[in-house]
GROMACS .gro file of C-alpha atoms in nm:
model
  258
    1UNK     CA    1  12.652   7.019   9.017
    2UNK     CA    2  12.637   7.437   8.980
    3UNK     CA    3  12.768   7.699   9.160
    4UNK     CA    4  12.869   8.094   9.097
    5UNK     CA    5  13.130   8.246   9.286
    6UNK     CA    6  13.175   8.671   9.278
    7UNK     CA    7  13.416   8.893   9.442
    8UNK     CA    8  13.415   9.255   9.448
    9UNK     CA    9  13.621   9.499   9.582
   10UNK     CA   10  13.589   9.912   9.601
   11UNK     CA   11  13.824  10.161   9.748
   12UNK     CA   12  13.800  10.553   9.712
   13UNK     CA   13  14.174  10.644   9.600
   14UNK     CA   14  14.118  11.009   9.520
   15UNK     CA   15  13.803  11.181   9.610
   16UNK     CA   16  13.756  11.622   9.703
   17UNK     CA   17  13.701  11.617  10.059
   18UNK     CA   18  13.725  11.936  10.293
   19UNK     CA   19  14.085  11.971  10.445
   20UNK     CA   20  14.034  11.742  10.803
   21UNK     CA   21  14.166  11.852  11.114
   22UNK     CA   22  14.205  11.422  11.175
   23UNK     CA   23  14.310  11.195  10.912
   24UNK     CA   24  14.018  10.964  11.031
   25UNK     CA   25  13.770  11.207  10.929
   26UNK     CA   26  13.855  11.129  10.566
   27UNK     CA   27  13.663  10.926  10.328
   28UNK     CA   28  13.959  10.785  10.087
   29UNK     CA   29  14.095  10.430  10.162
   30UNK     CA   30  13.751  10.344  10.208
   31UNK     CA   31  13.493  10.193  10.019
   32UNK     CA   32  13.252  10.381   9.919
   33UNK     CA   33  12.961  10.241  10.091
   34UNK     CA   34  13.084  10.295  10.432
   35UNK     CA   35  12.954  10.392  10.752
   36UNK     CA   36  13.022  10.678  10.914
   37UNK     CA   37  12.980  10.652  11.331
   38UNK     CA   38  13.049  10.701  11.621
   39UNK     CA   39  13.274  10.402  11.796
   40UNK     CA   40  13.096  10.223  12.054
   41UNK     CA   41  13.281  10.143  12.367
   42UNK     CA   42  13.055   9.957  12.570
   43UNK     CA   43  12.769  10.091  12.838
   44UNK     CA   44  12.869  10.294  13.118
   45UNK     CA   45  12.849  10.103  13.429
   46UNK     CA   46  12.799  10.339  13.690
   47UNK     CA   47  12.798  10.692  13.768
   48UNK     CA   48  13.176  10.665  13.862
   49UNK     CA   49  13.238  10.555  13.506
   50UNK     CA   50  13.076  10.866  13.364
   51UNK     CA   51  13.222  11.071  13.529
   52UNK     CA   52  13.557  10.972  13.453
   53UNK     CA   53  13.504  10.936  13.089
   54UNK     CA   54  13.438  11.203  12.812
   55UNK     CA   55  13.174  11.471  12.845
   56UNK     CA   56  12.868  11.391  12.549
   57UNK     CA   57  12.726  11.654  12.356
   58UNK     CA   58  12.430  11.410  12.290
   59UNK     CA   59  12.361  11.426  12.688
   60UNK     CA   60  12.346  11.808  12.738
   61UNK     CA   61  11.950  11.841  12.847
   62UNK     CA   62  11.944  11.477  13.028
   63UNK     CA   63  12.252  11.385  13.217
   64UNK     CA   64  12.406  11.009  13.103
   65UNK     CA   65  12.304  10.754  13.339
   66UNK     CA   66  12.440  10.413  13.367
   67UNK     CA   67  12.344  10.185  13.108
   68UNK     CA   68  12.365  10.436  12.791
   69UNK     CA   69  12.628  10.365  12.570
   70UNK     CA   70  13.000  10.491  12.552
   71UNK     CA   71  13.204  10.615  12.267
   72UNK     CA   72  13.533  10.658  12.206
   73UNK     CA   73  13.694  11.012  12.227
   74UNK     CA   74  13.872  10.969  11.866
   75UNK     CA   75  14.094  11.281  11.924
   76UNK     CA   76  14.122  11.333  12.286
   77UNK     CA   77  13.941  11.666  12.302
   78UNK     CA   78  13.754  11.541  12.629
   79UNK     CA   79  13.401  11.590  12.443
   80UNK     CA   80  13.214  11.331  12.222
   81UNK     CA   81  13.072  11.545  11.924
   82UNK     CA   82  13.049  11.447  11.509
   83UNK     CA   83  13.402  11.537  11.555
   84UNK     CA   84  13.441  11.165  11.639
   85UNK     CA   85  13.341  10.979  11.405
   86UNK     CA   86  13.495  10.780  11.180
   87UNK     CA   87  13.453  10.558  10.847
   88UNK     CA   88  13.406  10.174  10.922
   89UNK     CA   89  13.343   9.847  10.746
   90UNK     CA   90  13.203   9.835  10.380
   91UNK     CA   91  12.869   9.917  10.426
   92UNK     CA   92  12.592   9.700  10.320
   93UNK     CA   93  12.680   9.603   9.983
   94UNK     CA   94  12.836   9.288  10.024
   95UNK     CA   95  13.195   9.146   9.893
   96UNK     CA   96  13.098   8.790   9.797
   97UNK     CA   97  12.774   8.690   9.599
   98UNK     CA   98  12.738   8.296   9.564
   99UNK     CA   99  12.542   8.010   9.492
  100UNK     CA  100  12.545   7.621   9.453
  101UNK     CA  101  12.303   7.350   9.377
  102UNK     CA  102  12.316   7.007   9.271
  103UNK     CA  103  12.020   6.760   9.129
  104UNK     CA  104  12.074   6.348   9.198
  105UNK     CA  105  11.852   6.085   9.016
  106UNK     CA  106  11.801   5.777   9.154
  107UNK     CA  107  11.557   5.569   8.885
  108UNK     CA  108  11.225   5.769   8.836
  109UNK     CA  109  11.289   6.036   9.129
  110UNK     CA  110  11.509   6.322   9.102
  111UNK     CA  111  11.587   6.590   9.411
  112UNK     CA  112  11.704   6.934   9.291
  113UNK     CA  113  11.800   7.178   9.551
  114UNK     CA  114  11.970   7.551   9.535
  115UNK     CA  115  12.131   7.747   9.800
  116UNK     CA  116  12.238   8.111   9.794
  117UNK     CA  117  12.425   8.322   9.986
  118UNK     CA  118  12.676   8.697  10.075
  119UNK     CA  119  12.903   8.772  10.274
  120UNK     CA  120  13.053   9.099  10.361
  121UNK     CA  121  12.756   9.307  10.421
  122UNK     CA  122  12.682   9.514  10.708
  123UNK     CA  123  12.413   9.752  10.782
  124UNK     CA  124  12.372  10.005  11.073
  125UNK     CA  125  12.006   9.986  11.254
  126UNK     CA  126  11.791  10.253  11.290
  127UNK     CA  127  11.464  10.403  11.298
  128UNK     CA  128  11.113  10.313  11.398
  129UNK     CA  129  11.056   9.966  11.628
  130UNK     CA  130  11.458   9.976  11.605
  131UNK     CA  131  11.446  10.302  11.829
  132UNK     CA  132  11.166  10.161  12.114
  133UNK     CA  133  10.940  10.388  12.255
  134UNK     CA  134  11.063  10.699  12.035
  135UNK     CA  135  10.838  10.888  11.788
  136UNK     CA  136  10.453  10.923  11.771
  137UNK     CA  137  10.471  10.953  12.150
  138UNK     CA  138  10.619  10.666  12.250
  139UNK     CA  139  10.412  10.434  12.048
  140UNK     CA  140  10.472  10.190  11.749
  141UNK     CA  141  10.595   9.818  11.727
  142UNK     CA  142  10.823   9.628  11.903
  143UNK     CA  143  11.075   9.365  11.811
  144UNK     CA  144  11.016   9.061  12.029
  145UNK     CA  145  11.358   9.076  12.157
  146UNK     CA  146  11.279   9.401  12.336
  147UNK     CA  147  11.358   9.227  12.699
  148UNK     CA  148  11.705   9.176  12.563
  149UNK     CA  149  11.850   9.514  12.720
  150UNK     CA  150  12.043   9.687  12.966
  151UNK     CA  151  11.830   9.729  13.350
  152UNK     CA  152  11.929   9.769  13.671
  153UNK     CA  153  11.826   9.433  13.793
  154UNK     CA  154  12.009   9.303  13.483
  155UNK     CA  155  12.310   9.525  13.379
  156UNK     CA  156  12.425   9.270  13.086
  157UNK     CA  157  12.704   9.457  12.876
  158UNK     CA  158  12.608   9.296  12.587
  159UNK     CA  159  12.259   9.313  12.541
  160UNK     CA  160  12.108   9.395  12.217
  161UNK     CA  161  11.964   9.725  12.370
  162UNK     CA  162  12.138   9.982  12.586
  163UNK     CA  163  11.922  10.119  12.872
  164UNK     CA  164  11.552  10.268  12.758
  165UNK     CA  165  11.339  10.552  12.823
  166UNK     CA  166  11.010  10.659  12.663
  167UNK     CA  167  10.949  10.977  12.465
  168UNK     CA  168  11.074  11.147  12.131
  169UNK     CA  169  11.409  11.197  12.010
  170UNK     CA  170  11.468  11.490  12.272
  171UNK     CA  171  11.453  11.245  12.592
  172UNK     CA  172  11.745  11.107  12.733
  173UNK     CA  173  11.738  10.798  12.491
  174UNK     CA  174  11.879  11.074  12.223
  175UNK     CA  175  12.252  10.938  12.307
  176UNK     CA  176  12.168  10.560  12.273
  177UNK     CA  177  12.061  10.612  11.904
  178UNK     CA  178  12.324  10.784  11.772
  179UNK     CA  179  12.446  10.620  11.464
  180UNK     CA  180  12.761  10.405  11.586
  181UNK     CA  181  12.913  10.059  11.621
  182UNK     CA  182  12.678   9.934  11.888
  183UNK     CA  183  12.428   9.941  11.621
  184UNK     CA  184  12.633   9.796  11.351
  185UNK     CA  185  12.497   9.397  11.238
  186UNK     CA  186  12.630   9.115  10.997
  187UNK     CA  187  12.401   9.090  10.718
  188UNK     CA  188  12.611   8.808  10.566
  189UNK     CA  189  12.292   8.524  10.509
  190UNK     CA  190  12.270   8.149  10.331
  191UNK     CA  191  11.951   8.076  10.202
  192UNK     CA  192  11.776   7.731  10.099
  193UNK     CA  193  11.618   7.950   9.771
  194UNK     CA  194  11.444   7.625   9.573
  195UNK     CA  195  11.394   7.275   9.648
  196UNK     CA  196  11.257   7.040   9.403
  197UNK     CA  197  11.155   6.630   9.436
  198UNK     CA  198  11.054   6.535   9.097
  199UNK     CA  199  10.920   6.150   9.010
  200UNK     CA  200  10.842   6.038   8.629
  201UNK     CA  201  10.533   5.804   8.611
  202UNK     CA  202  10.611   5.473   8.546
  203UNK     CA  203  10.641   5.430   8.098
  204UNK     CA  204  10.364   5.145   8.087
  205UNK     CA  205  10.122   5.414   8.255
  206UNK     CA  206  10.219   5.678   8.058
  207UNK     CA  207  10.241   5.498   7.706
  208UNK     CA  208   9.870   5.381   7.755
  209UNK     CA  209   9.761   5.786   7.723
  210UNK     CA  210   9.972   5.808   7.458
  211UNK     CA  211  10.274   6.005   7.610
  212UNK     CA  212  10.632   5.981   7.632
  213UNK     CA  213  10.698   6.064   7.949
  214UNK     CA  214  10.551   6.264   8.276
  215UNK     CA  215  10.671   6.376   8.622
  216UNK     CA  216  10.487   6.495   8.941
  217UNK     CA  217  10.664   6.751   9.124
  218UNK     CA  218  10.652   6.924   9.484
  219UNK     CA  219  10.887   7.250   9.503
  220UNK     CA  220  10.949   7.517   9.750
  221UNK     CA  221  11.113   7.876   9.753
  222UNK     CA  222  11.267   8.049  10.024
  223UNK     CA  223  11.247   7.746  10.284
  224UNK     CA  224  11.510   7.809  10.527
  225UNK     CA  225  11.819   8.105  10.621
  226UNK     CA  226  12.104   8.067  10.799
  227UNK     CA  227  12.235   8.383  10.928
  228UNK     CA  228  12.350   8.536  11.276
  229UNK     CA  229  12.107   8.829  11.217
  230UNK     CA  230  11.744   8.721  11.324
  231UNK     CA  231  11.514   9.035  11.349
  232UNK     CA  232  11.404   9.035  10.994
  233UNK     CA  233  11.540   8.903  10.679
  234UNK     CA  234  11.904   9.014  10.601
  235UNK     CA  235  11.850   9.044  10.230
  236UNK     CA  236  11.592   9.312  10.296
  237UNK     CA  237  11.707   9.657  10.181
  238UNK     CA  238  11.601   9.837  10.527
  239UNK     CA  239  11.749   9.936  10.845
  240UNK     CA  240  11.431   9.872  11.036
  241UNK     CA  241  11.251   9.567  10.912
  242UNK     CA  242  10.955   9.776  10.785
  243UNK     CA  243  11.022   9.626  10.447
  244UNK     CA  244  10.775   9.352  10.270
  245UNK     CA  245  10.976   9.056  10.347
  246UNK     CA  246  11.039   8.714  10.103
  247UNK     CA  247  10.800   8.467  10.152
  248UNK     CA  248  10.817   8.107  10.134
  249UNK     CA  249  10.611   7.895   9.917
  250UNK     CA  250  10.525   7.587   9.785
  251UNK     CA  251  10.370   7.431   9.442
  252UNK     CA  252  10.246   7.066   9.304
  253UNK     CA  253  10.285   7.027   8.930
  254UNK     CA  254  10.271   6.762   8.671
  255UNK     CA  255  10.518   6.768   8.354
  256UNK     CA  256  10.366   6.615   8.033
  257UNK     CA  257  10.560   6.528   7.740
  258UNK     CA  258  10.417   6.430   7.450
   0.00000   0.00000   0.00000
């Protein structure tokens, strides 16, 4: 049996900020990895529900219309601006960094297998194929969960995607992909990284070549993650996917020992 097991922990305790006119504006107490956004509250249901909530300065050319997501007025001004956001979570380095394994032998076969696995990490989605239908006209990949969003036939609350429209950054998507909460996934991940099934020839065989002992072996890398994130692998360093991502593979070896 194996394992490794590490904790970390960051907090700013002094840092020179600017003077804040709101204590939430301020970096210290945080760690220093993380995210500063805008606090989702949900999608607006209906045009009764914008108009009794906040005025947006990300909706000044294109009015909000039901289905584009609502933040929270952090100090009450009536108006959601960069005045209203706020530091969360730890960003997307993560707090816990582990790993076990184990081989068994049972006579001449042996099975080797070793897991890995963080918690802790976050990461706030953005950019290309994360934004659909923004940039280069409209065009550009898709994720395949693009019919998981907000319509009128299905106003779900919590779909992955608020309500779409096509065009740049100046349409009236530009409030949906703001940088805040609703965007905000668990990167935390276990992963299957090697399995090995090992079996030594039988001695008679090898001791007629003249050997003292020899092993076939099948091994793979990378065959299996568990994690509640599922558009691209979590370990990735990218907000968008548009990363090269780990591969899985498998080899057939022989051991000799002479």
């Amino acid at each position: 049996l194996r394992g490794t097991f590490t904790y970390a922990h960051n907090e700013i305790v002094s840092m020179d900020e600017p003077q804040y006119k709101w204590g939430y504006q301020y970096k210290k107490g945080h760690p220093i990895n993380s995210i500063n956004c805008l606090i989702a509250e949900g999608l607006y249901r209906d045009e009764e529900d914008i108009a009794s909530s906040p005025k947006s300065v990300y909706a000044t050319r294109y009015p909000l219309q039901p289905g584009d997501i609502k933040y929270k007025d952090l100090n009450n001004d009536g108006q959601i601006d960069a005045y209203d956001q706020t530091y969360i979570s730890r960003g997307d380095v993560p707090t816990t960094v582990y790993g076990f394994g184990f081989t068994v032998g049972w006579k001449d076969l042996s099975v080797g297998m070793m897991f890995q696995g963080v918690a802790g990490a976050e990461r706030v989605l953005n950019g290309s194929s994360v934004n659909p239908f923004n940039g280069g006209g409209g065009s550009g990949n898709l994720y395949s969960n693009i019919g998981d969003r907000w319509t009128e036939e299905n106003p779900d609350q919590n779909a992955f995607y608020p309500r779409l429209s096509y065009g740049s950054e100046t349409t009236s998507s530009i409030n949906n992909f703001q940088k805040s909460t609703w965007w905000v996934r668990n990167m935390n991940f276990l992963r299957l990284k090697t399995l090995q099934i090992s079996y030594n020839l039988p001695k008679p065989w090898v001791n007629k070549v003249h050997l003292k002992n020899a092993a076939v072996y099948v091994m793979g890398t990378n065959l299996f993650t568990l994690s509640r994130f599922k558009l691209w692998d979590p370990e990735l360093n990218t907000d968008n996917g548009a990363s090269y991502p780990n591969t899985t593979s498998y080899s057939v070896g022989i051991n000799f020992t002479f």
